[in-house]
Amino acid sequence: MTETKIQLQHVVKAYGDNVVLKDINFEIQAGEFISFVGQSGGGKTTLLRLIAGLEATNSGDIIIAGQQLQGQNQVARVMFQDARLLPWMTVVDNLTFGSKDAQEKQRALALLERVELGEKADAYPSSLSGGQQQRVALARALMSDPEILLLDEPLGALDALTRLKMQQLVADIVAESNLTTILITHDVREGVLLADRVVAVKDGDLGLIVAGQRHQTDRLAIDQTIDDVQNFILAESE
């Protein structure tokens, strides 16, 4: 039986009088890839931050593998839109944070090879392109062997070709490791192609939940799903 990895139970988040998330109930299974898509201000990034334990709910519970989340989520790692690399450290040291532990360095080097940056281990972030910096950030997120990978629009600032390559890299790594993965994105096509399920977040609600096309090759089905999600997001709220 598949394990329920993440449970959101009556989750509410507000900033003052502005209610950003309204009574959210949702479950994510272990190894599942979920995309939260929608326009800015809909609440999707706030939802990710709550699951990461970077912010607290106003009410409701977040359950991680059967345990109520209190404080930072220790089994999750976040990859942000900006790489957030430390400029005074080499690439490999950005993964190990300067640790002298030989095993840790070997794991870092192996991860850099996996993201096709093995030759850049001793380089500094300033010498890397934006896409390369994001690959380092992905490797860093995987260093602690997390159970949950949280992707907060990490591909949003990349050019189109680099973005496509990164999408494939993320898809391959998630498939290899069976990570439970959440992607926040404005790009509906990206969300549909990468995910098992796509959730349209609109006005603080999970308004539409459809099957993603992660394992599909039927272009007509993919395009129809993209159209359905886009039409829902763009429709005027009643």
PDB file of N, CA and C in Angstrom, residues 147-195:
ATOM      1  N   GLU A 147      13.552  13.146   1.740  1.00  0.00           N
ATOM      2  CA  GLU A 147      12.393  12.362   1.334  1.00  0.00           C
ATOM      3  C   GLU A 147      11.439  13.194   0.480  1.00  0.00           C
ATOM      4  N   ILE A 148      11.494  14.505   0.663  1.00  0.00           N
ATOM      5  CA  ILE A 148      10.592  15.423  -0.031  1.00  0.00           C
ATOM      6  C   ILE A 148      11.417  16.529  -0.681  1.00  0.00           C
ATOM      7  N   LEU A 149      11.167  16.782  -1.966  1.00  0.00           N
ATOM      8  CA  LEU A 149      11.841  17.857  -2.694  1.00  0.00           C
ATOM      9  C   LEU A 149      10.806  18.921  -3.039  1.00  0.00           C
ATOM     10  N   LEU A 150      11.064  20.146  -2.601  1.00  0.00           N
ATOM     11  CA  LEU A 150      10.151  21.264  -2.809  1.00  0.00           C
ATOM     12  C   LEU A 150      10.785  22.246  -3.786  1.00  0.00           C
ATOM     13  N   LEU A 151      10.153  22.436  -4.923  1.00  0.00           N
ATOM     14  CA  LEU A 151      10.708  23.242  -6.012  1.00  0.00           C
ATOM     15  C   LEU A 151       9.887  24.518  -6.166  1.00  0.00           C
ATOM     16  N   ASP A 152      10.441  25.634  -5.723  1.00  0.00           N
ATOM     17  CA  ASP A 152       9.732  26.912  -5.736  1.00  0.00           C
ATOM     18  C   ASP A 152      10.116  27.712  -6.977  1.00  0.00           C
ATOM     19  N   GLU A 153       9.486  27.384  -8.092  1.00  0.00           N
ATOM     20  CA  GLU A 153       9.748  28.038  -9.379  1.00  0.00           C
ATOM     21  C   GLU A 153      11.240  28.094  -9.706  1.00  0.00           C
ATOM     22  N   PRO A 154      11.961  26.993  -9.594  1.00  0.00           N
ATOM     23  CA  PRO A 154      13.415  27.045  -9.773  1.00  0.00           C
ATOM     24  C   PRO A 154      13.853  27.262 -11.213  1.00  0.00           C
ATOM     25  N   LEU A 155      12.939  27.087 -12.164  1.00  0.00           N
ATOM     26  CA  LEU A 155      13.314  27.219 -13.571  1.00  0.00           C
ATOM     27  C   LEU A 155      12.783  28.507 -14.183  1.00  0.00           C
ATOM     28  N   GLY A 156      12.135  29.329 -13.393  1.00  0.00           N
ATOM     29  CA  GLY A 156      11.435  30.489 -13.917  1.00  0.00           C
ATOM     30  C   GLY A 156      12.307  31.526 -14.588  1.00  0.00           C
ATOM     31  N   ALA A 157      13.562  31.657 -14.156  1.00  0.00           N
ATOM     32  CA  ALA A 157      14.430  32.707 -14.689  1.00  0.00           C
ATOM     33  C   ALA A 157      15.346  32.215 -15.809  1.00  0.00           C
ATOM     34  N   LEU A 158      15.195  30.958 -16.213  1.00  0.00           N
ATOM     35  CA  LEU A 158      16.097  30.393 -17.220  1.00  0.00           C
ATOM     36  C   LEU A 158      15.570  30.641 -18.626  1.00  0.00           C
ATOM     37  N   ASP A 159      16.487  30.685 -19.597  1.00  0.00           N
ATOM     38  CA  ASP A 159      16.064  30.800 -20.992  1.00  0.00           C
ATOM     39  C   ASP A 159      15.379  29.506 -21.418  1.00  0.00           C
ATOM     40  N   ALA A 160      14.654  29.555 -22.533  1.00  0.00           N
ATOM     41  CA  ALA A 160      13.773  28.451 -22.925  1.00  0.00           C
ATOM     42  C   ALA A 160      14.514  27.125 -23.094  1.00  0.00           C
ATOM     43  N   LEU A 161      15.655  27.137 -23.783  1.00  0.00           N
ATOM     44  CA  LEU A 161      16.380  25.891 -24.032  1.00  0.00           C
ATOM     45  C   LEU A 161      16.952  25.320 -22.740  1.00  0.00           C
ATOM     46  N   THR A 162      17.551  26.184 -21.921  1.00  0.00           N
ATOM     47  CA  THR A 162      18.096  25.728 -20.639  1.00  0.00           C
ATOM     48  C   THR A 162      16.985  25.191 -19.752  1.00  0.00           C
ATOM     49  N   ARG A 163      15.839  25.831 -19.819  1.00  0.00           N
ATOM     50  CA  ARG A 163      14.695  25.392 -19.007  1.00  0.00           C
ATOM     51  C   ARG A 163      14.257  23.984 -19.402  1.00  0.00           C
ATOM     52  N   LEU A 164      14.197  23.706 -20.691  1.00  0.00           N
ATOM     53  CA  LEU A 164      13.814  22.372 -21.149  1.00  0.00           C
ATOM     54  C   LEU A 164      14.798  21.314 -20.660  1.00  0.00           C
ATOM     55  N   LYS A 165      16.082  21.624 -20.717  1.00  0.00           N
ATOM     56  CA  LYS A 165      17.100  20.681 -20.243  1.00  0.00           C
ATOM     57  C   LYS A 165      16.962  20.438 -18.744  1.00  0.00           C
ATOM     58  N   MET A 166      16.692  21.503 -17.993  1.00  0.00           N
ATOM     59  CA  MET A 166      16.530  21.362 -16.550  1.00  0.00           C
ATOM     60  C   MET A 166      15.264  20.575 -16.206  1.00  0.00           C
ATOM     61  N   GLN A 167      14.208  20.778 -16.971  1.00  0.00           N
ATOM     62  CA  GLN A 167      12.992  20.000 -16.745  1.00  0.00           C
ATOM     63  C   GLN A 167      13.274  18.510 -16.873  1.00  0.00           C
ATOM     64  N   GLN A 168      14.024  18.138 -17.908  1.00  0.00           N
ATOM     65  CA  GLN A 168      14.346  16.727 -18.114  1.00  0.00           C
ATOM     66  C   GLN A 168      15.234  16.198 -17.001  1.00  0.00           C
ATOM     67  N   LEU A 169      16.200  17.009 -16.567  1.00  0.00           N
ATOM     68  CA  LEU A 169      17.092  16.591 -15.485  1.00  0.00           C
ATOM     69  C   LEU A 169      16.303  16.364 -14.198  1.00  0.00           C
ATOM     70  N   VAL A 170      15.423  17.294 -13.868  1.00  0.00           N
ATOM     71  CA  VAL A 170      14.600  17.140 -12.663  1.00  0.00           C
ATOM     72  C   VAL A 170      13.739  15.888 -12.770  1.00  0.00           C
ATOM     73  N   ALA A 171      13.110  15.694 -13.932  1.00  0.00           N
ATOM     74  CA  ALA A 171      12.251  14.524 -14.123  1.00  0.00           C
ATOM     75  C   ALA A 171      13.032  13.228 -13.948  1.00  0.00           C
ATOM     76  N   ASP A 172      14.229  13.171 -14.511  1.00  0.00           N
ATOM     77  CA  ASP A 172      15.047  11.958 -14.419  1.00  0.00           C
ATOM     78  C   ASP A 172      15.470  11.676 -12.979  1.00  0.00           C
ATOM     79  N   ILE A 173      15.926  12.700 -12.277  1.00  0.00           N
ATOM     80  CA  ILE A 173      16.402  12.510 -10.899  1.00  0.00           C
ATOM     81  C   ILE A 173      15.258  12.109  -9.978  1.00  0.00           C
ATOM     82  N   VAL A 174      14.103  12.736 -10.148  1.00  0.00           N
ATOM     83  CA  VAL A 174      12.944  12.384  -9.321  1.00  0.00           C
ATOM     84  C   VAL A 174      12.533  10.936  -9.575  1.00  0.00           C
ATOM     85  N   ALA A 175      12.548  10.523 -10.839  1.00  0.00           N
ATOM     86  CA  ALA A 175      12.178   9.146 -11.167  1.00  0.00           C
ATOM     87  C   ALA A 175      13.169   8.144 -10.582  1.00  0.00           C
ATOM     88  N   GLU A 176      14.451   8.459 -10.647  1.00  0.00           N
ATOM     89  CA  GLU A 176      15.484   7.559 -10.125  1.00  0.00           C
ATOM     90  C   GLU A 176      15.373   7.377  -8.617  1.00  0.00           C
ATOM     91  N   SER A 177      15.076   8.450  -7.912  1.00  0.00           N
ATOM     92  CA  SER A 177      15.123   8.440  -6.449  1.00  0.00           C
ATOM     93  C   SER A 177      13.765   8.216  -5.796  1.00  0.00           C
ATOM     94  N   ASN A 178      12.688   8.253  -6.609  1.00  0.00           N
ATOM     95  CA  ASN A 178      11.325   8.096  -6.086  1.00  0.00           C
ATOM     96  C   ASN A 178      11.009   9.143  -5.018  1.00  0.00           C
ATOM     97  N   LEU A 179      11.532  10.350  -5.208  1.00  0.00           N
ATOM     98  CA  LEU A 179      11.270  11.452  -4.288  1.00  0.00           C
ATOM     99  C   LEU A 179       9.810  11.894  -4.351  1.00  0.00           C
ATOM    100  N   THR A 180       9.254  12.231  -3.216  1.00  0.00           N
ATOM    101  CA  THR A 180       7.984  12.947  -3.184  1.00  0.00           C
ATOM    102  C   THR A 180       8.300  14.401  -3.527  1.00  0.00           C
ATOM    103  N   THR A 181       7.683  14.910  -4.590  1.00  0.00           N
ATOM    104  CA  THR A 181       8.109  16.200  -5.140  1.00  0.00           C
ATOM    105  C   THR A 181       6.926  17.139  -5.326  1.00  0.00           C
ATOM    106  N   ILE A 182       7.134  18.393  -4.946  1.00  0.00           N
ATOM    107  CA  ILE A 182       6.148  19.449  -5.174  1.00  0.00           C
ATOM    108  C   ILE A 182       6.811  20.544  -5.995  1.00  0.00           C
ATOM    109  N   LEU A 183       6.183  20.891  -7.109  1.00  0.00           N
ATOM    110  CA  LEU A 183       6.669  21.958  -7.983  1.00  0.00           C
ATOM    111  C   LEU A 183       5.682  23.116  -7.959  1.00  0.00           C
ATOM    112  N   ILE A 184       6.196  24.307  -7.699  1.00  0.00           N
ATOM    113  CA  ILE A 184       5.416  25.540  -7.825  1.00  0.00           C
ATOM    114  C   ILE A 184       5.822  26.192  -9.141  1.00  0.00           C
ATOM    115  N   THR A 185       4.841  26.492  -9.992  1.00  0.00           N
ATOM    116  CA  THR A 185       5.180  27.083 -11.283  1.00  0.00           C
ATOM    117  C   THR A 185       4.013  27.902 -11.835  1.00  0.00           C
ATOM    118  N   HIS A 186       4.363  28.948 -12.599  1.00  0.00           N
ATOM    119  CA  HIS A 186       3.372  29.685 -13.379  1.00  0.00           C
ATOM    120  C   HIS A 186       3.149  29.015 -14.734  1.00  0.00           C
ATOM    121  N   ASP A 187       4.079  28.169 -15.137  1.00  0.00           N
ATOM    122  CA  ASP A 187       4.079  27.562 -16.464  1.00  0.00           C
ATOM    123  C   ASP A 187       3.212  26.304 -16.443  1.00  0.00           C
ATOM    124  N   VAL A 188       1.999  26.409 -16.966  1.00  0.00           N
ATOM    125  CA  VAL A 188       1.066  25.285 -16.923  1.00  0.00           C
ATOM    126  C   VAL A 188       1.611  24.090 -17.692  1.00  0.00           C
ATOM    127  N   ARG A 189       2.198  24.326 -18.851  1.00  0.00           N
ATOM    128  CA  ARG A 189       2.760  23.215 -19.631  1.00  0.00           C
ATOM    129  C   ARG A 189       3.820  22.474 -18.820  1.00  0.00           C
ATOM    130  N   GLU A 190       4.710  23.200 -18.182  1.00  0.00           N
ATOM    131  CA  GLU A 190       5.742  22.586 -17.349  1.00  0.00           C
ATOM    132  C   GLU A 190       5.103  21.741 -16.249  1.00  0.00           C
ATOM    133  N   GLY A 191       4.116  22.301 -15.578  1.00  0.00           N
ATOM    134  CA  GLY A 191       3.458  21.579 -14.499  1.00  0.00           C
ATOM    135  C   GLY A 191       2.784  20.308 -14.967  1.00  0.00           C
ATOM    136  N   VAL A 192       2.123  20.373 -16.108  1.00  0.00           N
ATOM    137  CA  VAL A 192       1.411  19.211 -16.644  1.00  0.00           C
ATOM    138  C   VAL A 192       2.381  18.119 -17.083  1.00  0.00           C
ATOM    139  N   LEU A 193       3.459  18.494 -17.757  1.00  0.00           N
ATOM    140  CA  LEU A 193       4.393  17.509 -18.294  1.00  0.00           C
ATOM    141  C   LEU A 193       5.182  16.784 -17.209  1.00  0.00           C
ATOM    142  N   LEU A 194       5.457  17.462 -16.094  1.00  0.00           N
ATOM    143  CA  LEU A 194       6.316  16.873 -15.070  1.00  0.00           C
ATOM    144  C   LEU A 194       5.558  16.085 -14.009  1.00  0.00           C
ATOM    145  N   ALA A 195       4.282  16.360 -13.822  1.00  0.00           N
ATOM    146  CA  ALA A 195       3.592  15.899 -12.611  1.00  0.00           C
ATOM    147  C   ALA A 195       2.697  14.688 -12.822  1.00  0.00           C
TER     148      ALA A 195
END
